[in-house]
XYZ file of C-alpha atoms in Angstrom:
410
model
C 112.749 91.327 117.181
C 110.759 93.378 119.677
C 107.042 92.603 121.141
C 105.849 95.816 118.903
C 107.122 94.272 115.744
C 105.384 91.092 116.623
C 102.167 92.516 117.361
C 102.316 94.260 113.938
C 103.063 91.061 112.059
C 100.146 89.364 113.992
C 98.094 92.516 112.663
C 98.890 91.844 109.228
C 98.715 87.747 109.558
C 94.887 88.425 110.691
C 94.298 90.897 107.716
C 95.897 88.187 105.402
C 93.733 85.491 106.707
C 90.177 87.809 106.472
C 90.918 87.782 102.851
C 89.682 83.722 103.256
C 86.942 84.629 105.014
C 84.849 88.112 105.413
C 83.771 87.418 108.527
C 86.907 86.426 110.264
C 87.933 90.427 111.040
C 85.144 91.970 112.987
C 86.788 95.253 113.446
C 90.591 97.166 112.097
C 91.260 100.495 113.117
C 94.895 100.055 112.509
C 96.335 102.404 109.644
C 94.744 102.263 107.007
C 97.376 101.377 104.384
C 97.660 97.890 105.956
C 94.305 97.485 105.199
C 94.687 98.672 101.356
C 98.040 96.163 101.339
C 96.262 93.437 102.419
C 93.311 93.883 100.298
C 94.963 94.425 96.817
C 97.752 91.919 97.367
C 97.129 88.392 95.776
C 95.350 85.882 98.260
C 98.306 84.271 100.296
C 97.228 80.454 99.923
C 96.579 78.600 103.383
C 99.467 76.218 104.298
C 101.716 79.447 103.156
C 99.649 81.254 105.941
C 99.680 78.731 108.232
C 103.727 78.426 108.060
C 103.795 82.105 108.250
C 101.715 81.889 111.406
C 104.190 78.999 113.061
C 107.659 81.211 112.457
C 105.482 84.480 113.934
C 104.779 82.260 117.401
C 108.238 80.737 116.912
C 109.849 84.187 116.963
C 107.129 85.802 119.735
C 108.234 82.295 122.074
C 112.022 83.653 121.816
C 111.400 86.761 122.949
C 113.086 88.061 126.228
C 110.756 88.319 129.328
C 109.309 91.698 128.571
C 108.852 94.445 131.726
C 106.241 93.662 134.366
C 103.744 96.185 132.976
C 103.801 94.561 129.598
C 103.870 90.678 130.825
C 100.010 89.979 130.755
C 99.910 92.225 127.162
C 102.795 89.620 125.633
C 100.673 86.399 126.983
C 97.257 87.713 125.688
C 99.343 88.601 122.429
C 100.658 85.105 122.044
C 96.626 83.273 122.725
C 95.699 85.490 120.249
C 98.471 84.149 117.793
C 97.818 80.371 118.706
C 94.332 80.846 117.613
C 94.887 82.547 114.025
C 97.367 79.415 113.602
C 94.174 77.092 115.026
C 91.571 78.898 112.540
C 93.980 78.590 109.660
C 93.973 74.934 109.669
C 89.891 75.188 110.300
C 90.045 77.016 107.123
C 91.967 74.379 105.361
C 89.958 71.531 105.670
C 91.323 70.941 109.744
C 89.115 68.435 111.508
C 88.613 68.698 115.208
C 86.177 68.314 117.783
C 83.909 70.829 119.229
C 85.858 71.129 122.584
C 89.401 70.528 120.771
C 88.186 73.385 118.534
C 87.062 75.924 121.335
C 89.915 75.536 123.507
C 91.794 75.997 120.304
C 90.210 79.299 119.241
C 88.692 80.595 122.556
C 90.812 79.306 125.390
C 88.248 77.660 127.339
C 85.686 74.416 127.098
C 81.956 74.182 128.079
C 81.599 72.308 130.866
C 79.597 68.975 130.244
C 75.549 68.722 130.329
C 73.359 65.956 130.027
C 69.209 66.290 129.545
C 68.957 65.149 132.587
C 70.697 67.714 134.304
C 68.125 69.988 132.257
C 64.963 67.892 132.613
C 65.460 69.230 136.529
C 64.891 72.796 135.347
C 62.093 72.013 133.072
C 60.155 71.006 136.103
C 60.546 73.992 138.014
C 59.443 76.312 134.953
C 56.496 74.422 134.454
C 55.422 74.808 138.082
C 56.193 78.736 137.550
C 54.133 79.391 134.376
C 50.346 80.677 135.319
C 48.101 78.101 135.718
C 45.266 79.598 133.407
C 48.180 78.930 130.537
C 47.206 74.953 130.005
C 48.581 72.017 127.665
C 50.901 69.311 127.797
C 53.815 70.903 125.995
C 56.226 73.354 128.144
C 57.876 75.098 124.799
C 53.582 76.002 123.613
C 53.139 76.931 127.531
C 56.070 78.849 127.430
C 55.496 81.049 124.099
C 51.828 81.288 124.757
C 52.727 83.170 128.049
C 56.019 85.197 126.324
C 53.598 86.576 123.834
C 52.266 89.346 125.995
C 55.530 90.368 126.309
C 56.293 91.061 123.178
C 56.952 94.762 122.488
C 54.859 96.231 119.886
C 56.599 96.978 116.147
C 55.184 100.556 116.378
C 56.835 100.989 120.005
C 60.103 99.046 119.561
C 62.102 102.016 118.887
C 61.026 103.878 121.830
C 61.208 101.406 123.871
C 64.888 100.613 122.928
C 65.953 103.680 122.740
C 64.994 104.572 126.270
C 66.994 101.367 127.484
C 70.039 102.467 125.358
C 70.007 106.245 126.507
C 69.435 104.911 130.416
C 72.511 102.547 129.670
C 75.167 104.700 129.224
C 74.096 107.034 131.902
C 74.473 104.559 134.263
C 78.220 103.578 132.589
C 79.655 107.137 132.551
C 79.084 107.556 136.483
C 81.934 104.692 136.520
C 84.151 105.069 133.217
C 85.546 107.868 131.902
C 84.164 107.983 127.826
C 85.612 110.565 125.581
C 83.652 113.157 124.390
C 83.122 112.266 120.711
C 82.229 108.669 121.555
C 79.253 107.714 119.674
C 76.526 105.297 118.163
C 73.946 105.309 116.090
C 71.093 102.426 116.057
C 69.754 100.118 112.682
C 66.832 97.797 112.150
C 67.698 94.699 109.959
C 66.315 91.511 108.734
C 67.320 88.264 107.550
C 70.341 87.225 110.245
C 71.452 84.572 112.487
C 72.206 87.056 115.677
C 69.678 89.156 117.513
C 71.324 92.640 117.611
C 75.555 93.390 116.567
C 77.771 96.133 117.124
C 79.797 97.070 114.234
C 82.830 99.260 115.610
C 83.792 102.357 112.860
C 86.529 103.622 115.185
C 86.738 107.056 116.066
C 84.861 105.802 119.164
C 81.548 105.799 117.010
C 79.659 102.085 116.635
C 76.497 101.241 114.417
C 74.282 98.538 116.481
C 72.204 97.176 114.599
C 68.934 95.052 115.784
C 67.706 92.285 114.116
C 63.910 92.782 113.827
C 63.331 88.488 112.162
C 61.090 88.047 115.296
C 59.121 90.051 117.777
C 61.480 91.260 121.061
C 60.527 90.360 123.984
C 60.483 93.321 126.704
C 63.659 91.903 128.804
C 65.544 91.837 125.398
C 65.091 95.690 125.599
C 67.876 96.144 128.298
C 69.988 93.168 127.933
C 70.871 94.418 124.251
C 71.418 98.114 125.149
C 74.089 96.897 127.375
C 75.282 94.150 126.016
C 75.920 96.297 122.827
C 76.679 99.350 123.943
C 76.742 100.223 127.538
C 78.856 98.703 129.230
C 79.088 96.132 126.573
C 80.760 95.872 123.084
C 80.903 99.951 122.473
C 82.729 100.657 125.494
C 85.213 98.159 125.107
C 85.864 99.138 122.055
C 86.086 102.455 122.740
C 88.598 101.614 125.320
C 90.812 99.680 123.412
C 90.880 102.354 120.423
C 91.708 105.129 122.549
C 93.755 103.733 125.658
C 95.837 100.765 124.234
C 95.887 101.486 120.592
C 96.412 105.411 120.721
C 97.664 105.672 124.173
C 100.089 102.733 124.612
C 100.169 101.795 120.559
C 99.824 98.262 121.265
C 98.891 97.793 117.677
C 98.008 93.927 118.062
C 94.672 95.205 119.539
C 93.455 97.173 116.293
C 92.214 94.242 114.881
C 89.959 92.116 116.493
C 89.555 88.641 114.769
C 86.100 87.395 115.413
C 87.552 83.484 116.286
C 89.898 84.459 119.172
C 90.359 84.280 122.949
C 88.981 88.238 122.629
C 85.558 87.173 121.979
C 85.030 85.226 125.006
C 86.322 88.150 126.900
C 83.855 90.561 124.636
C 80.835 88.549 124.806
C 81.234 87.640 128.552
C 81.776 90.595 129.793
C 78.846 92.377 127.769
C 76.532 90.101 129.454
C 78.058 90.453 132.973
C 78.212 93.805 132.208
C 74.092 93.813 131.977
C 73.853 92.628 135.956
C 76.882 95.505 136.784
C 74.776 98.154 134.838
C 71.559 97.433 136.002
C 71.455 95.487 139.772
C 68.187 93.500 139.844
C 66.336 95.731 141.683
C 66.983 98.893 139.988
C 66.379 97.179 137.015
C 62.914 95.920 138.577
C 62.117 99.527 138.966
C 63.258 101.415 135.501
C 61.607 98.391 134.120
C 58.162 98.834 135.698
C 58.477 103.248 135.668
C 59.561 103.319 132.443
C 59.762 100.120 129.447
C 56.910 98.255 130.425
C 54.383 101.653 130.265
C 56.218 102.719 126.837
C 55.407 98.795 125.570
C 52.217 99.042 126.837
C 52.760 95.643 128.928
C 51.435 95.600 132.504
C 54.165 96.652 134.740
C 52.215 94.377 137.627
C 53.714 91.390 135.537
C 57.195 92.110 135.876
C 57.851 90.145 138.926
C 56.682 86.608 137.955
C 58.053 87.604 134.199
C 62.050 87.959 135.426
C 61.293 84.802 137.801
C 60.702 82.971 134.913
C 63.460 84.258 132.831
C 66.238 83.862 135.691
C 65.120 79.636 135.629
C 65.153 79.951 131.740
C 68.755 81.553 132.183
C 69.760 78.335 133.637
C 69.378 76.530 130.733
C 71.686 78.847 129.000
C 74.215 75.782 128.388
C 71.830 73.636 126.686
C 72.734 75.372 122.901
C 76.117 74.888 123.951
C 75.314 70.396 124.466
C 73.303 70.711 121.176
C 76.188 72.139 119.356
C 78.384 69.860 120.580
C 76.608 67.024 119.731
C 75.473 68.438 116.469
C 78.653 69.329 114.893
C 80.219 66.659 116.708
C 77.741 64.403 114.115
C 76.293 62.788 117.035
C 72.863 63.942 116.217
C 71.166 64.856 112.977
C 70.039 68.520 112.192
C 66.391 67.536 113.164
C 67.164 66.142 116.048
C 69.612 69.285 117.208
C 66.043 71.493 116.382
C 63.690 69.087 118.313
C 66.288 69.321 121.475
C 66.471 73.411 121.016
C 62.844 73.649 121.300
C 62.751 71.124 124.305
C 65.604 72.472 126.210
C 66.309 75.979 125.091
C 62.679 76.160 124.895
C 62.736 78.531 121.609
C 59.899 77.967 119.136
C 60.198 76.367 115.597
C 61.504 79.388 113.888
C 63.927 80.538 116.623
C 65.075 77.271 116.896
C 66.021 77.411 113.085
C 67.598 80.864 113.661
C 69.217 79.311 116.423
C 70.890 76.324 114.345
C 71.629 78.164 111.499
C 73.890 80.764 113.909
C 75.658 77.576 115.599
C 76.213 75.890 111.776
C 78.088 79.568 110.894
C 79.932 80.324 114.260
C 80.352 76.787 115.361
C 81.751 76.902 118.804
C 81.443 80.775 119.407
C 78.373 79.748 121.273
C 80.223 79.517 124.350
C 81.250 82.948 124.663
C 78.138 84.239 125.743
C 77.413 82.156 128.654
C 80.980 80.508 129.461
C 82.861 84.018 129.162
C 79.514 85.291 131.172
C 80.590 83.073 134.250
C 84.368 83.294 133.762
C 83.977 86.750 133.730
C 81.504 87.136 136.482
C 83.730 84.471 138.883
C 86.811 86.763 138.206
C 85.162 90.335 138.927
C 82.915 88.750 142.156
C 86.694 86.747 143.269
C 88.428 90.776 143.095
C 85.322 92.445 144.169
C 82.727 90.558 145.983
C 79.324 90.028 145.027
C 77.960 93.489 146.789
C 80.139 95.839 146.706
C 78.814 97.193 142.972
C 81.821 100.404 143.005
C 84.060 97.647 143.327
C 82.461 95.631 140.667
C 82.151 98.366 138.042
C 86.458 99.174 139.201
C 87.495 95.777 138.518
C 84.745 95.499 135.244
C 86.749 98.522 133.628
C 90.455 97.038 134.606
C 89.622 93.990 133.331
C 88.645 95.993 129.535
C 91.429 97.764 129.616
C 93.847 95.261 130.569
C 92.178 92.238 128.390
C 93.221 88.307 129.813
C 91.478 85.597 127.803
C 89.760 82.591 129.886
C 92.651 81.057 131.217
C 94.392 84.065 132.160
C 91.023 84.843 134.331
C 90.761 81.518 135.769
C 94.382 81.621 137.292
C 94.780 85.072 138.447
């Protein structure tokens, strides 16, 4: 048994277990006959999964130390395997706790947070909203000031499409892309998530951006690198064409949604937003160009990204109401009551909100755990100003993928 045989079992493990759940394989760009196997053969039942998944991990732990270029690739491999294993018993009825189950599937745990630790932030935003915007209630305060931020319906696609074609300008001065690499942009309705990239292979993604509620203008950016450039689209783009094609590491052609992988993913596409656009040159493209194409008063910019950098540190407070929500410490009123207190959303993004933790459970920490895992590791190889060095150890660290653990300790 070889580490290439292994990673093709995992392949077709993950492919088994998607047919229990059609969200559960984001992406395959593995051949495609696996794929047609997989989806004509009979449903394998779950505990017949689950022991297939033990003797896979049983045979990958008996492997022989593999050479020193392919170490880190066989200890990602076997995370990777321990969480398939993890969601399998999720799938079949498993019972665990929010932390058991993200350290399970994602390699890491949230760091506890009490209100209080919040309540310290609320103060300061209050003190930093403009004083002409009155009442009692931070979360009205709060929207009532957002709302001139709001880009306009009619001007949403120019304005996003000038932060997605600045984005990967500012990526390709740093990473090689091939020359076929691709996306294309869709408007949608009616989901949990704000904006997703959908990888096709062939280096070509189709982002699409959930129009439910109005975008505010700092959304503009954040998305158009978070999903593209740097983000989700280069990564995968990456991994199709320099570990799958290149090296034929097979294992990453799939990429199971509830894995180590998406902490990496999400956290770096947010770190990746800071790398991409430093907050001053982001200050300026942001006052030249997006706020003029909204139509929003580019003199408000400054006091409008002081405000969102406190509101950034409440970041972990979905994170404590998930916990305690699917933990069954609170009810599903309360968990919306302490959204729109603490993550200081409205009614109906609270909802959204809820109804996105209640689907992906304990993803949530992805985006702002992997954020600071990520952004520790990079600033620990790089330092916090040299931004060549960031943007050198950014790209390693996609093309040579640890999960959180593997980060913390190297």
């Amino acid at each position: 048994m070889t580490l290439n045989q292994i990673a093709e079992e995992y392949v077709r493990l993950v492919l088994a277990v998607g047919r229990h759940d059609s969200s559960y394989v984001d992406a395959y760009i593995g051949p495609p006959s696996w794929q047609t196997e997989a989806q004509q053969a009979p449903v394998v039942p779950l505990p017949d999964l689950s022991a297939q998944a033990g003797a896979i991990l049983r045979r990958a732990e008996s492997l022989p130390a593999p050479p020193q270029d392919q170490h880190e690739r066989q200890q990602f491999l076997m995370k990777q395997l321990r969480a398939v294993n993890a969601f399998i018993t999720q799938l079949n009825g498993g019972k665990s706790s929010f932390d058991t189950e993200s350290l399970a599937l994602y390699d890491a745990v949230s760091p506890p947070l009490t209100t209080a630790d919040l309540d310290i932030t609320l103060v300061e935003l209050a003190t930093l909203l403009p004083a002409e915007i009155q009442g009692e209630d931070l979360n009205a305060r709060l929207s009532a000031y957002h709302k001139q931020f709001e880009i306009p319906c009619d001007k949403l696609d120019a304005v996003f499409t000038a932060a997605i074609n600045e984005a990967p300008a500012r990526t390709r001065r740093y990473i090689h892309l091939p020359e076929n690499e691709s996306f294309q942009v869709a408007y949608v309705k009616d989901k949990v998530w704000s904006a997703y990239n959908w990888y096709k292979g062939d280096s070509h993604s189709l982002i699409e951006v959930n129009t439910d509620f109005p975008m505010f203008i700092s959304r503009a950016i954040d998305l158009a690198s978070h999903e593209a450039y740097p983000g989700h689209h280069v990564f995968n783009v990456l991994t199709e064409n320099e570990l799958v094609r290149e090296k034929g590491w097979i294992e990453y052609a799939i990429y199971p949604l509830y894995s180590p992988m998406s902490l990496l993913a999400e956290g770096s596409a947010n770190y990746g937003i800071e790398v991409a656009f430093p907050h001053a040159e982001r200050m300026q493209f942001e006052k030249e160009v997006l706020f003029p194409l909204a139509g929003i008063d580019p003199a408000k910019a400054e006091r409008y990204y002081q405000i969102q950098a406190v509101l950034q540190k409440l970041s972990y407070a979905g994170n404590m109401v998930a916990r305690q929500y699917l933990d069954s410490l609170i009810d599903r009123d309360t968990a919306l009551l302490m959204l729109m207190k603490y993550s200081l959303s409205d009614a109906a993004r609270s909802e959204q909100r809820l109804r996105f933790i209640e689907h992906l459970r304990s993803y949530v920490i992805n985006y702002n755990l992997g954020q600071d895992v990520v952004q520790a590791y990079i600033e620990r190889h790089a330092g916090i100003k040299d931004q060549d060095a960031r943007w050198q150890v950014l790209t390693d660290l996609l093309r040579h993928p640890k999960s959180a653990s593997m980060m913390m300790l190297s």
